Tab-separated table of C-alpha atoms in Angstrom:
chain	number	residue	atom	x	y	z
A	1	MET	CA	-28.410	15.233	38.842
A	2	ASN	CA	-31.096	14.742	36.223
A	3	LYS	CA	-30.168	11.757	34.028
A	4	LEU	CA	-30.913	13.602	30.767
A	5	VAL	CA	-28.788	16.567	31.835
A	6	LEU	CA	-25.911	14.207	32.673
A	7	ILE	CA	-26.170	12.558	29.273
A	8	GLY	CA	-26.210	15.990	27.621
A	9	ILE	CA	-23.081	17.078	29.458
A	10	CYS	CA	-21.300	13.858	28.425
A	11	LEU	CA	-22.268	14.337	24.793
A	12	LEU	CA	-21.143	17.953	24.838
A	13	THR	CA	-17.814	17.020	26.413
A	14	SER	CA	-17.183	14.218	23.921
A	15	GLY	CA	-18.113	16.532	21.055
A	16	LEU	CA	-15.606	19.115	22.197
A	17	PHE	CA	-12.909	16.474	22.471
A	18	ALA	CA	-13.738	15.180	18.986
A	19	GLN	CA	-13.218	18.696	17.630
A	20	GLY	CA	-9.797	19.004	19.259
A	21	PRO	CA	-8.304	22.283	20.517
A	22	ASN	CA	-9.325	25.397	18.608
A	23	LEU	CA	-6.162	26.604	16.885
A	24	GLU	CA	-7.794	28.415	13.959
A	25	LYS	CA	-6.176	31.747	14.851
A	26	ASP	CA	-2.771	30.067	14.945
A	27	TYR	CA	-3.345	28.525	11.516
A	28	GLU	CA	-4.468	31.840	10.038
A	29	GLN	CA	-1.494	33.705	11.507
A	30	ILE	CA	1.068	31.161	10.286
A	31	GLU	CA	-0.176	30.846	6.683
A	32	ASN	CA	1.652	33.852	5.226
A	33	LYS	CA	4.873	32.848	7.003
A	34	VAL	CA	4.650	29.326	5.575
A	35	ILE	CA	4.163	30.705	2.065
A	36	GLU	CA	7.110	33.100	2.451
A	37	TRP	CA	9.353	30.273	3.714
A	38	ARG	CA	8.261	28.103	0.830
A	39	HIS	CA	9.050	30.802	-1.755
A	40	ASP	CA	12.498	31.407	-0.273
A	41	ILE	CA	13.334	27.688	-0.176
A	42	HIS	CA	11.989	27.263	-3.721
A	43	GLN	CA	14.179	30.094	-4.988
A	44	ASN	CA	17.264	28.625	-3.284
A	45	PRO	CA	17.087	24.855	-3.880
A	46	GLU	CA	19.879	22.439	-2.995
A	47	LEU	CA	20.580	18.876	-4.117
A	48	GLY	CA	20.659	15.840	-1.817
A	49	ASN	CA	23.317	15.794	0.943
A	50	ARG	CA	24.156	19.395	0.008
A	51	GLU	CA	21.213	21.195	1.640
A	52	PHE	CA	23.436	23.437	3.790
A	53	LYS	CA	21.500	26.724	3.572
A	54	THR	CA	18.144	24.972	3.812
A	55	ALA	CA	19.265	23.142	6.951
A	56	GLU	CA	20.566	26.384	8.455
A	57	LYS	CA	17.221	28.101	7.836
A	58	ILE	CA	15.350	25.234	9.493
A	59	ALA	CA	17.729	25.058	12.468
A	60	ASN	CA	17.542	28.814	13.103
A	61	HIS	CA	13.756	28.692	13.021
A	62	LEU	CA	13.509	25.780	15.461
A	63	LYS	CA	16.023	27.466	17.797
A	64	SER	CA	13.943	30.640	17.783
A	65	LEU	CA	10.981	28.572	19.006
A	66	GLY	CA	12.975	27.126	21.892
A	67	ILE	CA	12.957	23.658	20.352
A	68	GLU	CA	15.900	21.388	21.161
A	69	ILE	CA	17.730	20.636	17.902
A	70	GLN	CA	20.307	18.302	16.442
A	71	THR	CA	22.047	19.211	13.179
A	72	GLY	CA	24.265	17.271	10.796
A	73	VAL	CA	22.060	14.179	10.987
A	74	ALA	CA	22.654	12.091	7.847
A	75	TYR	CA	24.999	14.888	6.671
A	76	THR	CA	22.559	17.807	6.452
A	77	GLY	CA	19.425	16.692	8.289
A	78	VAL	CA	17.890	18.600	11.192
A	79	VAL	CA	15.956	16.998	14.047
A	80	GLY	CA	13.928	19.004	16.562
A	81	LEU	CA	12.481	17.772	19.842
A	82	LEU	CA	9.524	19.491	21.515
A	83	LYS	CA	8.367	18.206	24.901
A	84	GLY	CA	4.779	18.942	25.811
A	85	ASP	CA	3.668	20.095	29.253
A	86	ASN	CA	2.100	16.693	29.848
A	87	PRO	CA	3.758	13.246	29.686
A	88	GLY	CA	2.864	10.772	26.960
A	89	GLN	CA	3.989	9.053	23.786
A	90	VAL	CA	6.318	10.268	21.027
A	91	VAL	CA	5.121	11.323	17.573
A	92	ALA	CA	7.530	11.992	14.706
A	93	LEU	CA	6.721	14.294	11.787
A	94	ARG	CA	8.860	14.178	8.665
A	95	ALA	CA	9.566	16.590	5.800
A	96	ASP	CA	12.105	16.023	3.007
A	97	ILE	CA	14.246	19.029	2.096
A	98	ASP	CA	16.188	18.236	-1.111
A	99	ALA	CA	15.638	19.436	-4.670
A	100	LEU	CA	16.193	17.866	-8.101
A	101	PRO	CA	18.582	18.407	-11.051
A	102	VAL	CA	15.819	20.013	-13.155
A	103	THR	CA	15.891	23.428	-14.849
A	104	GLU	CA	12.768	25.383	-13.942
A	105	ARG	CA	10.627	26.629	-16.835
A	106	ASN	CA	8.066	29.219	-15.738
A	107	ASN	CA	7.771	32.919	-14.875
A	108	LEU	CA	7.162	32.708	-11.133
A	109	PRO	CA	8.606	35.658	-9.177
A	110	TYR	CA	10.342	33.094	-6.950
A	111	LYS	CA	11.590	30.927	-9.813
A	112	SER	CA	14.857	29.072	-9.228
A	113	ASN	CA	17.844	30.153	-11.308
A	114	VAL	CA	20.254	28.016	-9.305
A	115	THR	CA	22.728	25.765	-11.108
A	116	SER	CA	24.941	23.066	-9.684
A	117	GLU	CA	26.910	19.982	-10.701
A	118	PHE	CA	25.260	16.576	-10.896
A	119	LEU	CA	27.102	13.455	-12.110
A	120	GLY	CA	29.812	15.638	-13.573
A	121	GLU	CA	27.428	17.880	-15.531
A	122	LYS	CA	26.228	21.420	-14.936
A	123	VAL	CA	22.482	21.322	-14.272
A	124	GLY	CA	19.655	23.552	-13.162
A	125	VAL	CA	18.318	22.876	-9.680
A	126	MET	CA	14.606	23.024	-8.862
A	127	HIS	CA	12.129	21.920	-6.228
A	128	ALA	CA	10.312	19.921	-8.892
A	129	CYS	CA	8.673	17.530	-6.434
A	130	GLY	CA	7.356	19.928	-3.805
A	131	HIS	CA	9.833	19.294	-1.011
A	132	ASP	CA	9.944	23.062	-0.466
A	133	THR	CA	6.272	22.914	0.539
A	134	HIS	CA	6.878	19.960	2.880
A	135	THR	CA	9.696	21.833	4.621
A	136	ALA	CA	7.715	25.068	5.009
A	137	ILE	CA	4.648	23.210	6.262
A	138	LEU	CA	6.609	21.376	8.950
A	139	MET	CA	8.283	24.633	9.999
A	140	GLY	CA	4.771	26.023	10.424
A	141	VAL	CA	3.641	22.990	12.426
A	142	ALA	CA	6.655	23.423	14.718
A	143	GLU	CA	5.705	27.049	15.389
A	144	VAL	CA	2.044	26.276	16.107
A	145	LEU	CA	2.853	23.370	18.420
A	146	SER	CA	5.579	25.301	20.252
A	147	LYS	CA	2.940	27.909	21.161
A	148	ASN	CA	0.598	25.200	22.446
A	149	LYS	CA	2.805	23.014	24.617
A	150	ASP	CA	0.020	22.850	27.214
A	151	LYS	CA	-2.046	20.861	24.693
A	152	ILE	CA	0.703	18.319	23.952
A	153	ASN	CA	0.447	15.056	25.890
A	154	GLY	CA	3.900	13.728	25.077
A	155	THR	CA	6.769	14.638	22.781
A	156	VAL	CA	6.995	15.699	19.132
A	157	LYS	CA	10.057	14.906	17.022
A	158	PHE	CA	10.467	17.003	13.856
A	159	ILE	CA	12.521	15.212	11.204
A	160	PHE	CA	13.809	17.360	8.340
A	161	GLN	CA	15.322	14.749	6.040
A	162	PRO	CA	17.914	15.288	3.301
A	163	ALA	CA	18.410	13.289	0.089
A	164	GLU	CA	14.958	11.746	-0.313
A	165	GLU	CA	15.600	11.698	-4.060
A	166	GLY	CA	18.720	9.655	-3.392
A	167	PRO	CA	22.239	10.585	-2.253
A	168	PRO	CA	25.081	11.259	-4.686
A	169	PRO	CA	26.862	8.138	-6.004
A	170	GLY	CA	29.199	6.664	-3.427
A	171	GLU	CA	27.451	8.333	-0.486
A	172	GLU	CA	24.862	7.122	1.979
A	173	GLY	CA	21.916	9.332	2.731
A	174	GLY	CA	18.209	9.851	3.143
A	175	ALA	CA	15.838	8.156	5.553
A	176	LEU	CA	17.888	4.957	5.695
A	177	LEU	CA	20.936	6.806	7.008
A	178	MET	CA	18.834	8.801	9.464
A	179	VAL	CA	17.421	5.557	10.853
A	180	LYS	CA	20.919	4.084	11.019
A	181	GLU	CA	22.033	7.120	13.019
A	182	GLY	CA	19.202	6.581	15.522
A	183	VAL	CA	16.643	9.224	14.582
A	184	MET	CA	13.756	6.948	15.602
A	185	GLU	CA	15.274	6.385	19.051
A	186	ASN	CA	16.139	8.566	22.064
A	187	PRO	CA	13.248	8.989	22.617
A	188	LYS	CA	11.751	6.033	20.770
A	189	VAL	CA	9.059	7.042	18.279
A	190	ASP	CA	5.606	5.484	18.724
A	191	ALA	CA	4.097	6.708	15.435
A	192	ILE	CA	5.211	8.803	12.470
A	193	PHE	CA	3.255	10.970	10.033
A	194	GLY	CA	4.287	12.385	6.672
A	195	LEU	CA	2.657	14.085	3.704
A	196	HIS	CA	3.439	14.700	0.063
A	197	ILE	CA	2.076	17.589	-1.967
A	198	ASN	CA	0.492	16.525	-5.258
A	199	SER	CA	0.260	18.745	-8.320
A	200	GLN	CA	-2.608	16.735	-9.769
A	201	THR	CA	-4.841	16.707	-6.687
A	202	PRO	CA	-7.026	19.803	-6.101
A	203	VAL	CA	-6.185	22.157	-3.245
A	204	ASN	CA	-7.904	21.247	0.055
A	205	MET	CA	-8.231	17.574	-0.898
A	206	ILE	CA	-6.379	14.764	0.879
A	207	ARG	CA	-5.794	11.344	-0.669
A	208	TYR	CA	-4.656	8.230	1.163
A	209	LYS	CA	-4.491	4.439	1.027
A	210	SER	CA	-4.291	1.941	3.857
A	211	GLY	CA	-1.587	-0.736	3.522
A	212	GLY	CA	0.835	-0.623	0.575
A	213	THR	CA	0.699	2.957	-0.704
A	214	MET	CA	3.896	3.487	-2.688
A	215	ALA	CA	6.129	0.872	-4.235
A	216	ALA	CA	9.406	-0.606	-3.175
A	217	ALA	CA	12.015	0.580	-5.672
A	218	GLN	CA	14.935	-1.589	-6.702
A	219	SER	CA	17.621	-1.010	-9.295
A	220	PHE	CA	19.114	-3.794	-11.399
A	221	THR	CA	22.200	-4.208	-13.548
A	222	ILE	CA	22.354	-6.951	-16.176
A	223	LYS	CA	25.725	-7.748	-17.747
A	224	VAL	CA	25.689	-9.847	-20.898
A	225	ASN	CA	28.807	-11.513	-22.304
A	226	GLY	CA	29.020	-12.825	-25.847
A	227	LYS	CA	31.795	-13.221	-28.409
A	228	GLN	CA	32.981	-10.401	-30.640
A	229	SER	CA	32.787	-10.781	-34.395
A	230	HIS	CA	32.676	-8.820	-37.642
A	231	GLY	CA	29.210	-7.394	-38.285
A	232	SER	CA	29.093	-9.186	-41.651
A	233	GLN	CA	29.746	-12.579	-40.025
A	234	PRO	CA	27.399	-12.968	-37.040
A	235	TRP	CA	27.877	-16.765	-37.147
A	236	GLY	CA	31.452	-16.210	-36.017
A	237	GLY	CA	30.465	-14.746	-32.680
A	238	VAL	CA	27.760	-14.540	-30.023
A	239	ASP	CA	25.734	-11.334	-30.235
A	240	PRO	CA	25.160	-9.751	-26.772
A	241	ILE	CA	22.812	-7.158	-28.264
A	242	LEU	CA	20.503	-9.864	-29.571
A	243	ILE	CA	20.660	-11.625	-26.196
A	244	SER	CA	19.843	-8.327	-24.479
A	245	ALA	CA	16.780	-7.872	-26.681
A	246	LYS	CA	15.562	-11.370	-25.807
A	247	ILE	CA	16.167	-10.694	-22.108
A	248	ILE	CA	14.175	-7.454	-22.224
A	249	ASP	CA	11.317	-9.276	-23.936
A	250	GLY	CA	11.493	-12.086	-21.392
A	251	LEU	CA	11.466	-9.736	-18.404
A	252	GLN	CA	8.187	-8.236	-19.553
A	253	THR	CA	6.566	-11.680	-19.582
A	254	ILE	CA	7.325	-11.940	-15.864
A	255	ILE	CA	4.952	-9.009	-15.413
A	256	SER	CA	2.372	-9.916	-18.066
A	257	ARG	CA	2.240	-13.702	-17.540
A	258	GLU	CA	3.613	-14.560	-14.102
A	259	THR	CA	2.676	-11.704	-11.781
A	260	GLU	CA	-0.754	-11.613	-10.116
A	261	LEU	CA	-1.561	-8.024	-11.023
A	262	THR	CA	-5.044	-8.236	-9.516
A	263	ASN	CA	-3.258	-8.396	-6.158
A	264	GLU	CA	-0.915	-5.405	-6.563
A	265	ALA	CA	0.804	-3.580	-9.400
A	266	ALA	CA	4.386	-4.384	-10.425
A	267	VAL	CA	6.753	-2.867	-12.988
A	268	ILE	CA	10.073	-3.833	-14.592
A	269	THR	CA	11.638	-1.084	-16.693
A	270	VAL	CA	14.952	-1.159	-18.567
A	271	GLY	CA	16.079	2.448	-18.542
A	272	LYS	CA	19.444	2.182	-20.295
A	273	ILE	CA	21.336	-0.232	-22.519
A	274	LYS	CA	24.955	0.217	-23.537
A	275	SER	CA	26.916	-1.865	-26.029
A	276	GLY	CA	29.229	-1.637	-29.034
A	277	VAL	CA	31.518	0.954	-30.576
A	278	ARG	CA	30.759	1.000	-34.323
A	279	PHE	CA	28.258	-0.114	-36.947
A	280	ASN	CA	30.105	-3.153	-38.315
A	281	ILE	CA	31.318	-4.831	-35.127
A	282	ILE	CA	29.313	-7.289	-33.074
A	283	PRO	CA	30.526	-6.354	-29.572
A	284	GLU	CA	31.723	-8.640	-26.833
A	285	SER	CA	29.413	-7.405	-24.093
A	286	ALA	CA	26.351	-5.360	-23.240
A	287	GLU	CA	25.023	-3.802	-20.049
A	288	MET	CA	21.480	-2.860	-19.048
A	289	ILE	CA	20.233	-0.967	-16.029
A	290	GLY	CA	16.677	-0.442	-14.873
A	291	THR	CA	14.163	-0.325	-12.064
A	292	ILE	CA	11.713	-2.718	-10.386
A	293	ARG	CA	8.587	-1.515	-8.545
A	294	THR	CA	6.538	-3.769	-6.264
A	295	LEU	CA	3.875	-3.265	-3.583
A	296	ASP	CA	3.862	-6.707	-1.987
A	297	TYR	CA	6.775	-8.446	-0.257
A	298	ASP	CA	5.989	-11.954	-1.597
A	299	MET	CA	5.609	-10.601	-5.133
A	300	LYS	CA	8.898	-8.759	-4.765
A	301	ASP	CA	10.775	-11.908	-3.740
A	302	LYS	CA	9.251	-14.039	-6.516
A	303	LEU	CA	9.883	-11.377	-9.154
A	304	ASN	CA	13.538	-10.994	-8.124
A	305	LYS	CA	14.087	-14.761	-8.203
A	306	ARG	CA	12.515	-15.122	-11.657
A	307	MET	CA	14.531	-12.217	-13.095
A	308	ILE	CA	17.828	-13.808	-12.082
A	309	GLU	CA	16.754	-17.220	-13.422
A	310	MET	CA	15.463	-15.834	-16.712
A	311	VAL	CA	18.497	-13.625	-17.421
A	312	GLU	CA	20.924	-16.493	-16.942
A	313	THR	CA	18.807	-19.020	-18.878
A	314	ILE	CA	18.108	-16.800	-21.894
A	315	ALA	CA	21.771	-15.878	-22.256
A	316	LYS	CA	22.786	-19.551	-22.091
A	317	ALA	CA	20.167	-20.474	-24.707
A	318	TYR	CA	21.821	-18.093	-27.194
A	319	GLY	CA	25.393	-19.149	-26.433
A	320	GLY	CA	26.342	-16.367	-24.026
A	321	THR	CA	26.378	-15.714	-20.296
A	322	ALA	CA	24.710	-13.047	-18.202
A	323	THR	CA	24.383	-11.912	-14.593
A	324	CYS	CA	21.645	-9.902	-12.899
A	325	GLU	CA	22.421	-7.853	-9.794
A	326	ILE	CA	19.472	-6.350	-7.882
A	327	ASN	CA	19.815	-3.637	-5.227
A	328	ASP	CA	17.211	-2.112	-2.929
A	329	ALA	CA	16.568	1.635	-3.213
A	330	THR	CA	13.460	2.086	-1.052
A	331	ASP	CA	11.076	-0.208	0.782
A	332	ILE	CA	7.283	-0.378	0.403
A	333	THR	CA	5.603	2.709	1.862
A	334	TYR	CA	3.172	0.847	4.080
A	335	ASN	CA	0.447	2.706	5.954
A	336	ASP	CA	-0.327	0.808	9.140
A	337	PRO	CA	-4.051	-0.112	8.797
A	338	ALA	CA	-4.788	0.305	12.519
A	339	LEU	CA	-3.154	3.740	12.582
A	340	VAL	CA	-5.038	4.808	9.438
A	341	THR	CA	-8.348	3.745	11.010
A	342	GLN	CA	-7.512	5.593	14.216
A	343	MET	CA	-6.447	8.852	12.556
A	344	LEU	CA	-8.813	9.063	9.573
A	345	PRO	CA	-11.457	10.943	11.610
A	346	THR	CA	-8.871	13.659	12.291
A	347	LEU	CA	-8.192	14.196	8.581
A	348	GLU	CA	-11.917	14.194	7.844
A	349	ARG	CA	-12.466	16.809	10.556
A	350	VAL	CA	-9.796	19.227	9.321
A	351	ALA	CA	-10.439	18.841	5.575
A	352	GLY	CA	-14.107	17.858	5.499
A	353	LYS	CA	-15.233	14.269	5.046
A	354	GLU	CA	-16.014	14.736	1.345
A	355	MET	CA	-12.487	16.056	0.724
A	356	VAL	CA	-10.671	13.015	2.138
A	357	VAL	CA	-10.670	10.272	-0.470
A	358	THR	CA	-9.015	6.916	-0.962
A	359	GLN	CA	-6.708	6.258	-3.899
A	360	LYS	CA	-5.031	3.344	-5.601
A	361	ALA	CA	-1.430	2.441	-4.907
A	362	ILE	CA	1.310	4.405	-6.661
A	363	THR	CA	4.313	2.763	-8.323
A	364	GLY	CA	6.452	5.760	-7.418
A	365	ALA	CA	8.649	5.263	-4.359
A	366	GLU	CA	9.334	7.089	-1.088
A	367	ASP	CA	12.058	6.456	1.455
A	368	PHE	CA	9.595	7.432	4.197
A	369	SER	CA	9.162	3.656	4.104
A	370	TYR	CA	12.332	3.215	6.184
A	371	PHE	CA	10.809	5.181	9.057
A	372	GLN	CA	7.699	2.981	8.820
A	373	ARG	CA	9.841	-0.101	9.413
A	374	GLU	CA	10.700	1.330	12.847
A	375	ALA	CA	7.235	2.543	13.925
A	376	PRO	CA	3.661	2.535	12.582
A	377	GLY	CA	3.321	5.284	9.991
A	378	PHE	CA	0.695	7.134	7.981
A	379	PHE	CA	1.739	8.873	4.742
A	380	PHE	CA	-0.872	10.826	2.781
A	381	PHE	CA	-1.144	13.172	-0.206
A	382	LEU	CA	-2.083	16.844	-0.013
A	383	GLY	CA	-3.713	18.720	-2.886
A	384	GLY	CA	-1.620	21.380	-4.581
A	385	MET	CA	-3.493	21.935	-7.862
A	386	THR	CA	-5.569	25.086	-8.353
A	387	PRO	CA	-9.228	23.995	-8.541
A	388	GLY	CA	-10.602	24.249	-12.075
A	389	THR	CA	-7.164	23.916	-13.658
A	390	THR	CA	-7.381	22.211	-17.055
A	391	GLU	CA	-3.709	21.232	-17.222
A	392	SER	CA	-1.440	20.256	-14.351
A	393	PHE	CA	2.205	19.336	-14.686
A	394	PRO	CA	3.632	16.123	-13.228
A	395	HIS	CA	6.299	15.978	-10.550
A	396	HIS	CA	9.960	15.928	-11.658
A	397	THR	CA	9.253	18.141	-14.694
A	398	PRO	CA	10.418	21.710	-15.523
A	399	ASP	CA	6.831	23.047	-15.492
A	400	PHE	CA	5.862	21.547	-12.114
A	401	LEU	CA	3.662	24.015	-10.218
A	402	ILE	CA	2.035	24.088	-6.769
A	403	ASP	CA	-0.708	26.433	-5.536
A	404	ASP	CA	0.208	28.093	-2.216
A	405	ALA	CA	-3.430	27.837	-1.126
A	406	GLY	CA	-2.835	24.230	-0.101
A	407	MET	CA	-0.256	25.050	2.563
A	408	GLN	CA	-2.598	25.868	5.446
A	409	LEU	CA	-4.405	22.526	5.258
A	410	GLY	CA	-1.028	20.790	5.420
A	411	VAL	CA	-0.172	22.619	8.643
A	412	LYS	CA	-3.599	21.845	10.109
A	413	ALA	CA	-3.490	18.173	9.190
A	414	MET	CA	-0.054	17.481	10.625
A	415	THR	CA	-0.739	19.502	13.785
A	416	GLU	CA	-4.114	17.905	14.504
A	417	LEU	CA	-2.846	14.386	13.773
A	418	THR	CA	-0.120	14.977	16.344
A	419	LEU	CA	-2.382	16.346	19.059
A	420	ASP	CA	-5.113	13.750	18.535
A	421	TYR	CA	-2.708	10.815	18.519
A	422	LEU	CA	-0.996	11.976	21.699
A	423	SER	CA	-4.327	12.708	23.395
A	424	ALA	CA	-5.581	9.214	22.614
A	425	GLY	CA	-2.476	7.666	24.149
A	426	LYS	CA	-2.373	9.640	27.397
């Protein structure tokens, strides 16, 4: 065969492979379904570990596709398993399904009017972080892939996760509980992908960061003990409110004077302080609670150590005592650099190279991080803001709004990442 012809055939073949299977008709046909699912889920939101109707909707859909399912995972989670026609590795895809205790404030035809109880109070319930879009997108991915089993070189595990926003007090939940219950095993997952809609990123744009992407979140409780006294005679006691103020001031110097912020961002926030009963009594004790955000494991360890030291030392300096208890909430959402490098061309192909952009780390947190401790993972952000919008509303707010036009790209991205990863590993 002519050498030039042979080279041409090789280039053509490699070009076709680089483009992946042509599923455009599938994506077009699924878009309206995905939007309808999203509207229904948005109108019927459920809080963490209580997503009963949402889980039922997901399970019924996966069953209708002939996908093997497991329900009741981490209370209300649903896991689907789709085996391709060809052997290969295992890819997991994750969507979170819970809503927030937020009262929706807009005039959407599918607005949520649901109320529930949260921490003993009656609250509105709303998908104010876009988990309804994540759920609908993954349902769409499941349908597209189930129709194209001949193109799957391996197995796809669909993880619909409850309680990403945190389980109710006294309960376990979320990704950590799913991992504990073995969701990343049987079969063992080789790589996991996840996305998060973003109300401040334009539709059809994807943002990502290699390495530390979202922060580890920790909660802390500081208990300060002093000595009660009459408000007119502070010298007769030890003021825990004053000590608390000095501790708060000191904690901020850990960030501003001891933390190498040119490496990664870090935050210490006191969110609540409680002390005293009336205006003329210096109380006996005070309590503070707050959050810590870090993007580097060494920084996290050093910051925790210094907080405990500083709290105890400051209290002692003013004649009181204090303790600092720190608890993990989520780990660092860490995008495996090798996996990002491998899969970036796929995202650039489906969205357009100019529409896939890098971003700085975010001090918000995601329990997707617990899945990434079990297998290499890639978590990226999908645009949900109408292009040309002058004002977009942040996540976790009553006015939060997502444009449905971003849904199809989400389905494409997750589907193509799956097929390309499994094809590369065959």
